[in-house]
PDB file of C-alpha atoms and ligand atoms in Angstrom:
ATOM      1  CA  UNK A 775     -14.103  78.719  15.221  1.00  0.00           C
ATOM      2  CA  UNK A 776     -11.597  81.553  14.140  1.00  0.00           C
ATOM      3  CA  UNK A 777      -8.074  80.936  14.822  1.00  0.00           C
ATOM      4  CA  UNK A 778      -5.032  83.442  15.066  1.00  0.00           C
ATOM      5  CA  UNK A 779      -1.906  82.250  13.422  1.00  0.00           C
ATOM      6  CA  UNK A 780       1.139  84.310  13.880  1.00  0.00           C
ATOM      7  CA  UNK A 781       4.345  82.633  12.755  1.00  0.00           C
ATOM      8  CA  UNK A 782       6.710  84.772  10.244  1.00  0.00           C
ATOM      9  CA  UNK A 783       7.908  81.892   8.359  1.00  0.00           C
ATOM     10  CA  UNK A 784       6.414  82.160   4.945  1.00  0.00           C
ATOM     11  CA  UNK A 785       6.575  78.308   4.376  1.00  0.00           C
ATOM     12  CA  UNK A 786       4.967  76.785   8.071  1.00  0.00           C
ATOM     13  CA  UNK A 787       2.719  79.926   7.736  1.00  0.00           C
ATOM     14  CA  UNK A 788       1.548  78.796   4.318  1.00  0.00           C
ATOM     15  CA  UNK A 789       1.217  75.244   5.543  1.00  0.00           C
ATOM     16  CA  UNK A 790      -0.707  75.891   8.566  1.00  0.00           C
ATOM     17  CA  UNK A 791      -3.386  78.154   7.197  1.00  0.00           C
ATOM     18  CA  UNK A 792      -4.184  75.723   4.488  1.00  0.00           C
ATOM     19  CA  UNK A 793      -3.908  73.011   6.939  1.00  0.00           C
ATOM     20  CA  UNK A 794      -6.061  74.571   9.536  1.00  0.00           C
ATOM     21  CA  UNK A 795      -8.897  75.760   6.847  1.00  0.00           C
ATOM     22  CA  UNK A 796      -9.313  72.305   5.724  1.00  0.00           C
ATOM     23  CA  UNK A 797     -10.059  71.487   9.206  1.00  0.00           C
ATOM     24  CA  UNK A 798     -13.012  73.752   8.923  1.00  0.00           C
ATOM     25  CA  UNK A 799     -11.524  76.877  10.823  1.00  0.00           C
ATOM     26  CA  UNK A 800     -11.788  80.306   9.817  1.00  0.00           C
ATOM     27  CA  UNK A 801      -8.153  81.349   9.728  1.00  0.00           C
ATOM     28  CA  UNK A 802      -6.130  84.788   9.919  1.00  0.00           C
ATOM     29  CA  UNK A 803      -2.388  84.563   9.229  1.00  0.00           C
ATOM     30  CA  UNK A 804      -0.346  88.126  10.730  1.00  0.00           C
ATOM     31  CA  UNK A 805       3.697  87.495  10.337  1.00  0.00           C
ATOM     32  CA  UNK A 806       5.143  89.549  13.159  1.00  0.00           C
ATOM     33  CA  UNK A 807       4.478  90.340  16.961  1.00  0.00           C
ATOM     34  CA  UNK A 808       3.198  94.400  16.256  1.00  0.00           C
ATOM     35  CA  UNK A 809       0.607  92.166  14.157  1.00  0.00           C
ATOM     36  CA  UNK A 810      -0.624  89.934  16.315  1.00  0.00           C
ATOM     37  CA  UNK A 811      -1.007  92.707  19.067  1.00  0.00           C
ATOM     38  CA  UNK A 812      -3.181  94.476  17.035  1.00  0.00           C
ATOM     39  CA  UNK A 813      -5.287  92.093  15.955  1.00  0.00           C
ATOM     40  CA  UNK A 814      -5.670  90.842  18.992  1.00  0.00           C
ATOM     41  CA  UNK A 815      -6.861  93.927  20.539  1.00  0.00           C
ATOM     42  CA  UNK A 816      -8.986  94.743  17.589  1.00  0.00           C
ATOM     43  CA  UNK A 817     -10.844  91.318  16.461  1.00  0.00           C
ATOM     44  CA  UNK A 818     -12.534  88.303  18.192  1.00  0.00           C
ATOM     45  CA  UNK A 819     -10.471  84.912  17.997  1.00  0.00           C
ATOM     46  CA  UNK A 820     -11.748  81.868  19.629  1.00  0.00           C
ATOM     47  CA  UNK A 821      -7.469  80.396  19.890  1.00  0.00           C
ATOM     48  CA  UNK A 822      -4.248  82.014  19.011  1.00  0.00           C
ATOM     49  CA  UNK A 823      -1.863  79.691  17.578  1.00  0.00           C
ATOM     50  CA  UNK A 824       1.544  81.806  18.684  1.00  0.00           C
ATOM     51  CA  UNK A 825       5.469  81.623  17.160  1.00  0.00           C
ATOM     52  CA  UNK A 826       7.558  82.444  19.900  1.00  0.00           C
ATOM     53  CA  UNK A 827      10.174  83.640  17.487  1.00  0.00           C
ATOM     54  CA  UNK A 828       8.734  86.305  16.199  1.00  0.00           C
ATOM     55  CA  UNK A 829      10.046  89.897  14.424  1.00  0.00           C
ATOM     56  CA  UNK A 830       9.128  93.824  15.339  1.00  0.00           C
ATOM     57  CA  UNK A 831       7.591  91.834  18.973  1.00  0.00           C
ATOM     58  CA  UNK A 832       8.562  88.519  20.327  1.00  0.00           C
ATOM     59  CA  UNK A 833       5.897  86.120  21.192  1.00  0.00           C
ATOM     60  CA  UNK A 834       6.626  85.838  25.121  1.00  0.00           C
ATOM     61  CA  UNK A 835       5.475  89.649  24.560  1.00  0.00           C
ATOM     62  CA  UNK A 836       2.491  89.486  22.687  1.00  0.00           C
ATOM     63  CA  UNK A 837       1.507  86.591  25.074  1.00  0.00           C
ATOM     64  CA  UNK A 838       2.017  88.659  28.251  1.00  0.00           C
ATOM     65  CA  UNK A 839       0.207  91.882  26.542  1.00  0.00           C
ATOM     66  CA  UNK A 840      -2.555  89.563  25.526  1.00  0.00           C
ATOM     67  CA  UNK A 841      -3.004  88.329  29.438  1.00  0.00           C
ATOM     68  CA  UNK A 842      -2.467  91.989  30.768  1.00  0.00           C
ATOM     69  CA  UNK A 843      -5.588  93.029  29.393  1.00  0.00           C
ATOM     70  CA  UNK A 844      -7.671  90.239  30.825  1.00  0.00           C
ATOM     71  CA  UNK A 845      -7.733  88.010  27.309  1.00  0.00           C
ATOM     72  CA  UNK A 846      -8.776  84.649  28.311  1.00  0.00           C
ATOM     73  CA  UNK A 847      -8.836  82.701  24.405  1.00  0.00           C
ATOM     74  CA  UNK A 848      -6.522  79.509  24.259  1.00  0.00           C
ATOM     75  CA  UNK A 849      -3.114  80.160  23.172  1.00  0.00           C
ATOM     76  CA  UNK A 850      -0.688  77.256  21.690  1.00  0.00           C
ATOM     77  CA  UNK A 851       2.551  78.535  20.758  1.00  0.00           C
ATOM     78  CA  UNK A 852       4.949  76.896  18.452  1.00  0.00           C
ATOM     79  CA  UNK A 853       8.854  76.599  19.874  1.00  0.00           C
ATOM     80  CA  UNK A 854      12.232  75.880  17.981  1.00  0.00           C
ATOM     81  CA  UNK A 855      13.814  72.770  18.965  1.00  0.00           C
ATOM     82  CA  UNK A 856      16.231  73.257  21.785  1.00  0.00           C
ATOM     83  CA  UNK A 857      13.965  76.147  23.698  1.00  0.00           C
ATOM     84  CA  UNK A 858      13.112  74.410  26.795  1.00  0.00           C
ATOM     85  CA  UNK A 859      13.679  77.666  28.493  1.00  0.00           C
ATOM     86  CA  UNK A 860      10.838  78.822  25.655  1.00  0.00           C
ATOM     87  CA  UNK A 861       8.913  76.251  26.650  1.00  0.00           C
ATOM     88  CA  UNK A 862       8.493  77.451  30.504  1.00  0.00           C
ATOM     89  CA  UNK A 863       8.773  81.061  30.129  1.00  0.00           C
ATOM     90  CA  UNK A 864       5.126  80.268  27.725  1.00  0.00           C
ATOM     91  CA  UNK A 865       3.461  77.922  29.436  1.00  0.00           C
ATOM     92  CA  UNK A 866       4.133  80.511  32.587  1.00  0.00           C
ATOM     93  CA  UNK A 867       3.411  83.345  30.806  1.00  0.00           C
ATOM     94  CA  UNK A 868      -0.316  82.379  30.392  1.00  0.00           C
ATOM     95  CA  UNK A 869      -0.006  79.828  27.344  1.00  0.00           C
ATOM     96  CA  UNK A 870      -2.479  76.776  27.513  1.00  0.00           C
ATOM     97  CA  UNK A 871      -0.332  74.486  25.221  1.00  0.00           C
ATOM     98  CA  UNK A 872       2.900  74.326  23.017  1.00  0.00           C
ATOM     99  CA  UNK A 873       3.861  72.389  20.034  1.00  0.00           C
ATOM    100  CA  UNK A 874       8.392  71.688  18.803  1.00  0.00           C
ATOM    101  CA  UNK A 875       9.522  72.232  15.553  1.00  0.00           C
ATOM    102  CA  UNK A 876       8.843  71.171  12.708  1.00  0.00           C
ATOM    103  CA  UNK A 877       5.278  71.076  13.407  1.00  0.00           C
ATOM    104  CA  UNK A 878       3.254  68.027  12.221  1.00  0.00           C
ATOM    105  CA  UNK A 879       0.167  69.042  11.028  1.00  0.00           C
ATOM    106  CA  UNK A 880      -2.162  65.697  12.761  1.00  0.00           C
ATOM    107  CA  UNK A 881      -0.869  66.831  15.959  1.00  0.00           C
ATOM    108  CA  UNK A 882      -1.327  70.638  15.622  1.00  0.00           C
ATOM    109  CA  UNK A 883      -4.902  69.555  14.363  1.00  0.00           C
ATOM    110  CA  UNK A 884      -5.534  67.420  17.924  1.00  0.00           C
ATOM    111  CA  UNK A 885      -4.122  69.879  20.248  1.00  0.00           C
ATOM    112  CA  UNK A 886      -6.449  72.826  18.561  1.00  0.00           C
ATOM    113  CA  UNK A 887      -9.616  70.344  19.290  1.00  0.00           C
ATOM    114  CA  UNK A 888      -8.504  69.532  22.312  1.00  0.00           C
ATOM    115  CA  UNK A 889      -8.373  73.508  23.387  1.00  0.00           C
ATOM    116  CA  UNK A 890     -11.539  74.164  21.814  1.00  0.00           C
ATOM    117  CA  UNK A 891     -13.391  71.295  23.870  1.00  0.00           C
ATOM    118  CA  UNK A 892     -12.237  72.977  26.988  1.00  0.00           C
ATOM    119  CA  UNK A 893     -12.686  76.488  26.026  1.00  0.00           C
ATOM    120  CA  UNK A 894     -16.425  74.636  25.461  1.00  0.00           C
ATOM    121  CA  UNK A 895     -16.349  73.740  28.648  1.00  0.00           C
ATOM    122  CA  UNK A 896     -16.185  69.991  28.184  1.00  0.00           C
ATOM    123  CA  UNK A 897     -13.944  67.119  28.297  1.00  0.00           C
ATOM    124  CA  UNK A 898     -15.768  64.328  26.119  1.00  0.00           C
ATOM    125  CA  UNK A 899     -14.440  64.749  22.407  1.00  0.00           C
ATOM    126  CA  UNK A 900     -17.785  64.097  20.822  1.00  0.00           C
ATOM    127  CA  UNK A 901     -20.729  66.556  21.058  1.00  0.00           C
ATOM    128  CA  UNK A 902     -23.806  65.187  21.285  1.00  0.00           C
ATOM    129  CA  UNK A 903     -27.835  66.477  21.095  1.00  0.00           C
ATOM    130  CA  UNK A 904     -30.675  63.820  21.043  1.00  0.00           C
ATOM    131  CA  UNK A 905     -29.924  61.008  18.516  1.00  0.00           C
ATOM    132  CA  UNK A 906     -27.543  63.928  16.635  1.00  0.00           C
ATOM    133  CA  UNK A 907     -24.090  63.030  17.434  1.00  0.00           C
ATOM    134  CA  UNK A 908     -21.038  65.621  16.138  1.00  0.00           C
ATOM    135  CA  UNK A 909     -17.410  64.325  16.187  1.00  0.00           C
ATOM    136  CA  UNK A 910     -14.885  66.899  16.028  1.00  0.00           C
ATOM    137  CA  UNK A 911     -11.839  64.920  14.812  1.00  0.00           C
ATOM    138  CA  UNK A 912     -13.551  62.783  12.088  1.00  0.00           C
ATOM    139  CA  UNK A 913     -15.241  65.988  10.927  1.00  0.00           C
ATOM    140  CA  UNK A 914     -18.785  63.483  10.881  1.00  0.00           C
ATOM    141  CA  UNK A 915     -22.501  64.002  11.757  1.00  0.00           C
ATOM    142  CA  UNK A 916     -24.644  61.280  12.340  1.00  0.00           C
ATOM    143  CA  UNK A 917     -28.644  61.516  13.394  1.00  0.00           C
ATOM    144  CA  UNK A 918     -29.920  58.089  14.795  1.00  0.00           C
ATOM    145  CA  UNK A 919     -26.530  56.222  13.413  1.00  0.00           C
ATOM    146  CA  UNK A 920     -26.975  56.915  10.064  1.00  0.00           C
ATOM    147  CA  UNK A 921     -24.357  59.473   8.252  1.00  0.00           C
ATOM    148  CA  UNK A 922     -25.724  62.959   7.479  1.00  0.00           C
ATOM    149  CA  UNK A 923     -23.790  64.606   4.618  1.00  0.00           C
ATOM    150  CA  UNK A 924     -22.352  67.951   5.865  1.00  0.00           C
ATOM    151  CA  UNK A 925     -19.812  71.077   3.669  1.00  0.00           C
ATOM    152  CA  UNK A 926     -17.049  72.212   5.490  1.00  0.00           C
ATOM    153  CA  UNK A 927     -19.091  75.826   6.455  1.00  0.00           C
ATOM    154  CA  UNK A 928     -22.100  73.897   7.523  1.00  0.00           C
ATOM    155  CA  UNK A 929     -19.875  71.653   9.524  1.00  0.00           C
ATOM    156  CA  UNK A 930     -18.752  74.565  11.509  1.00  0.00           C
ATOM    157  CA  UNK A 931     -21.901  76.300  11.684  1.00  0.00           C
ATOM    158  CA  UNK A 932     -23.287  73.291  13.678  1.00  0.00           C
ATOM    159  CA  UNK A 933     -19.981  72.613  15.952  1.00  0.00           C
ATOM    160  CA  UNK A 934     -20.325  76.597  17.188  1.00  0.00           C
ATOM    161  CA  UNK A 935     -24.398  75.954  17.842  1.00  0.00           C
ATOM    162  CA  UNK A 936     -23.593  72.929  19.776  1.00  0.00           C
ATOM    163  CA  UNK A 937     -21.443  74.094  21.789  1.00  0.00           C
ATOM    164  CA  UNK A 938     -23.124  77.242  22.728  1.00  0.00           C
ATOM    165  CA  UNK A 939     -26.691  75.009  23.364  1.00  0.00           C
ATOM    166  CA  UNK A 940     -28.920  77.615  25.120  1.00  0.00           C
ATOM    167  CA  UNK A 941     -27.129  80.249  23.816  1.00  0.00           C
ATOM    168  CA  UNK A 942     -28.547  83.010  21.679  1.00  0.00           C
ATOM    169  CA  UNK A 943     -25.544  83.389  19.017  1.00  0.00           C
ATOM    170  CA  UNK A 944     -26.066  86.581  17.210  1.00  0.00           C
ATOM    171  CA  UNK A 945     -25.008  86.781  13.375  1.00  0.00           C
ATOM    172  CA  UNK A 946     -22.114  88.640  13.868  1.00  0.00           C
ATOM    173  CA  UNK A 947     -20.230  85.717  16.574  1.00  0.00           C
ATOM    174  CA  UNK A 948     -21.638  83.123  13.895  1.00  0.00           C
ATOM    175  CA  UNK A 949     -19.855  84.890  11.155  1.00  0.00           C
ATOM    176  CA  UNK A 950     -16.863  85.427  12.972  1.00  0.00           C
ATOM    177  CA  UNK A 951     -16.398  81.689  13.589  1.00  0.00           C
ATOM    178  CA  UNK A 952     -17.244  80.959   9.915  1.00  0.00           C
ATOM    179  CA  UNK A 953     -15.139  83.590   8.413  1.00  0.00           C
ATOM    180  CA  UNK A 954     -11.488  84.917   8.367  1.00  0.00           C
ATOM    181  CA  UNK A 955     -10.553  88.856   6.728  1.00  0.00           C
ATOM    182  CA  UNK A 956      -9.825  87.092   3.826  1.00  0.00           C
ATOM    183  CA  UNK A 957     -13.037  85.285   3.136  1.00  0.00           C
ATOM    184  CA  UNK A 958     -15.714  88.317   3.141  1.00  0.00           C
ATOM    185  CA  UNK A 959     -19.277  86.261   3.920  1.00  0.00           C
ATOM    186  CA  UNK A 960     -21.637  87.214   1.191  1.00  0.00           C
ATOM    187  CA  UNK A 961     -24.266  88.938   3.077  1.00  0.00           C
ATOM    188  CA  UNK A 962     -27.409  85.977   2.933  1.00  0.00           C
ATOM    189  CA  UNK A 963     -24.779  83.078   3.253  1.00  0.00           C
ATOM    190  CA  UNK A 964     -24.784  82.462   6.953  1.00  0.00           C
ATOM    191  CA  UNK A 965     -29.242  82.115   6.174  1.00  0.00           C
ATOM    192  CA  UNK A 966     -27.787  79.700   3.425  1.00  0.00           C
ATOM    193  CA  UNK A 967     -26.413  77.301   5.584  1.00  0.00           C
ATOM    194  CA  UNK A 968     -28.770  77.352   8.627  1.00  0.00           C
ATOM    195  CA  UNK A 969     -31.390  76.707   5.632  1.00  0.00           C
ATOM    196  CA  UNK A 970     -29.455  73.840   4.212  1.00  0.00           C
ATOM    197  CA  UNK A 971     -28.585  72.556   7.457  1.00  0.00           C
ATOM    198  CA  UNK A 972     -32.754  72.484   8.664  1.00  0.00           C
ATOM    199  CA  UNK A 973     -33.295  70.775   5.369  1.00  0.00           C
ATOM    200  CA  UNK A 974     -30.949  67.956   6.571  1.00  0.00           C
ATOM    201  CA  UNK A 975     -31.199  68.199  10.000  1.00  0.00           C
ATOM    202  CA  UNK A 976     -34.931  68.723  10.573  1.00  0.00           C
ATOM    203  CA  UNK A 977     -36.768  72.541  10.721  1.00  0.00           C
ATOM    204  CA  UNK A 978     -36.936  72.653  14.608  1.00  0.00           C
ATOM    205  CA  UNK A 979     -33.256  71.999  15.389  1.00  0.00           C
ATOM    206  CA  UNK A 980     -32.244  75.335  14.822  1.00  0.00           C
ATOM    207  CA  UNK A 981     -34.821  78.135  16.299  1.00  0.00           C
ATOM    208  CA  UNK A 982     -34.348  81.623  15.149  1.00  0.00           C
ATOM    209  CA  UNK A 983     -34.608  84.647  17.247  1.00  0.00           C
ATOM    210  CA  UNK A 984     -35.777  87.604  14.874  1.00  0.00           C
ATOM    211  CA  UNK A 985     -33.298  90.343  14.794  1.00  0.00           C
ATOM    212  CA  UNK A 986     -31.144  88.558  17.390  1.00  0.00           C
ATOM    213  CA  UNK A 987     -29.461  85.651  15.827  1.00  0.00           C
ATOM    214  CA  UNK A 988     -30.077  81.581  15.957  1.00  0.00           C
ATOM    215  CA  UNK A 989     -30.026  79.058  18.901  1.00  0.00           C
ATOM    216  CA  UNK A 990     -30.294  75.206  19.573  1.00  0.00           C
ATOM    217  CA  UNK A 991     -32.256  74.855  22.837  1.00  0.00           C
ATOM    218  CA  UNK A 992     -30.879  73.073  25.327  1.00  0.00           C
ATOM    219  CA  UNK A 993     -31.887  68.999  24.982  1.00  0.00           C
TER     220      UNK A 993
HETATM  221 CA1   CA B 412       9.763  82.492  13.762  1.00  0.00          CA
END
């Protein structure tokens, strides 16, 4: 999953990123509004997570640019303490979620599973195909019960094929959820880690569709 993160402060910025990456997320950091416009009109993000209080274009305006031109990805923004007028104007303006300042890092963590699930399309927290069972928040695969030892990439790779069951995902929308700008994929790592993940997961889990991309049927 590839996140958006546009806050200006250098510090919660910092924080976030390396808190969201170890989480599993492919992370972009931009520091002001003309930033976050851009990108957004230029690059595929699966959630935006959205300072209100930002410089060269507030947030409220990024937000309402982003829903002008039809944009439907989650966006959680992130409000100083006494903007309850913030708040509304957001959550009106098209936002799916909000988190105070500070910002604790657990909580940012839930609400960002809890907006992926329902961008999925489902409300149950744990994903599950067969006797393979994925938990989001523990970050933990097990097949038949038993604990099946996952990296962080590999993780990820699995979360975006579950949730897109039935879905051809081409390389380029795997990548993307893998990978932020700053992380380059080396151009036979995404076979890497479907081959690693057969090798602990079984061959037939994964199918792949020459020259298209890689699937998990439908159970
Ligand atoms: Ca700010």
């Amino acid at each position: 999953m590839r996140i958006l993160l546009a806050e200006d402060d250098p510090q919660l910025g910092d924080g976030l990123t390396v808190g969201l990456r170890q989480d599993g997320y492919a992370v972009d950091w931009v520091k002001d509004g003309i930033a976050a416009d851009l990108a957004l009109k230029s690059e595929s993000f699966d959630l935006l997570v959205l300072d209100l209080g930002l410089p060269r274009l507030a947030g409220l305006e990024v937000l309402a640019r982003l829903r002008g031109r039809g944009q439907t990805l989650p966006v959680l923004i992130l409000t100083a303490r006494d903007a309850t007028g913030d708040k509304i104007a957001g959550l009106d303006g098209g936002a799916d979620d909000y988190l105070v300042k500070p910002i604790d890092l657990d909580e940012l963590a839930a609400r960002v599973r809890a907006l992926a699930r329902r961008t999925a399309g489902r409300a149950a927290p744990l994903l599950r195909h067969g006797d393979l069972v994925l938990d989001p928040a523990a970050r933990q695969v097990t097949r038949a019960g038993t604990a099946v030892e996952l990296s962080a990439r590999e993780f990820s790779l699995l979360q975006t094929l579950l949730e897109n069951r039935g879905r051809v995902m081409t390389r380029a929308q795997l990548e993307g959820a893998l990978y932020g700008w700053r992380d380059e994929p080396d151009s036979n790592a995404l076979e890497v880690h479907i081959h690693h993940l057969r090798k602990k997961l079984g061959a037939d889990l994964i199918k792949t569709l020459r020259g298209v991309g890689y699937m998990v049927a439908k159970s």
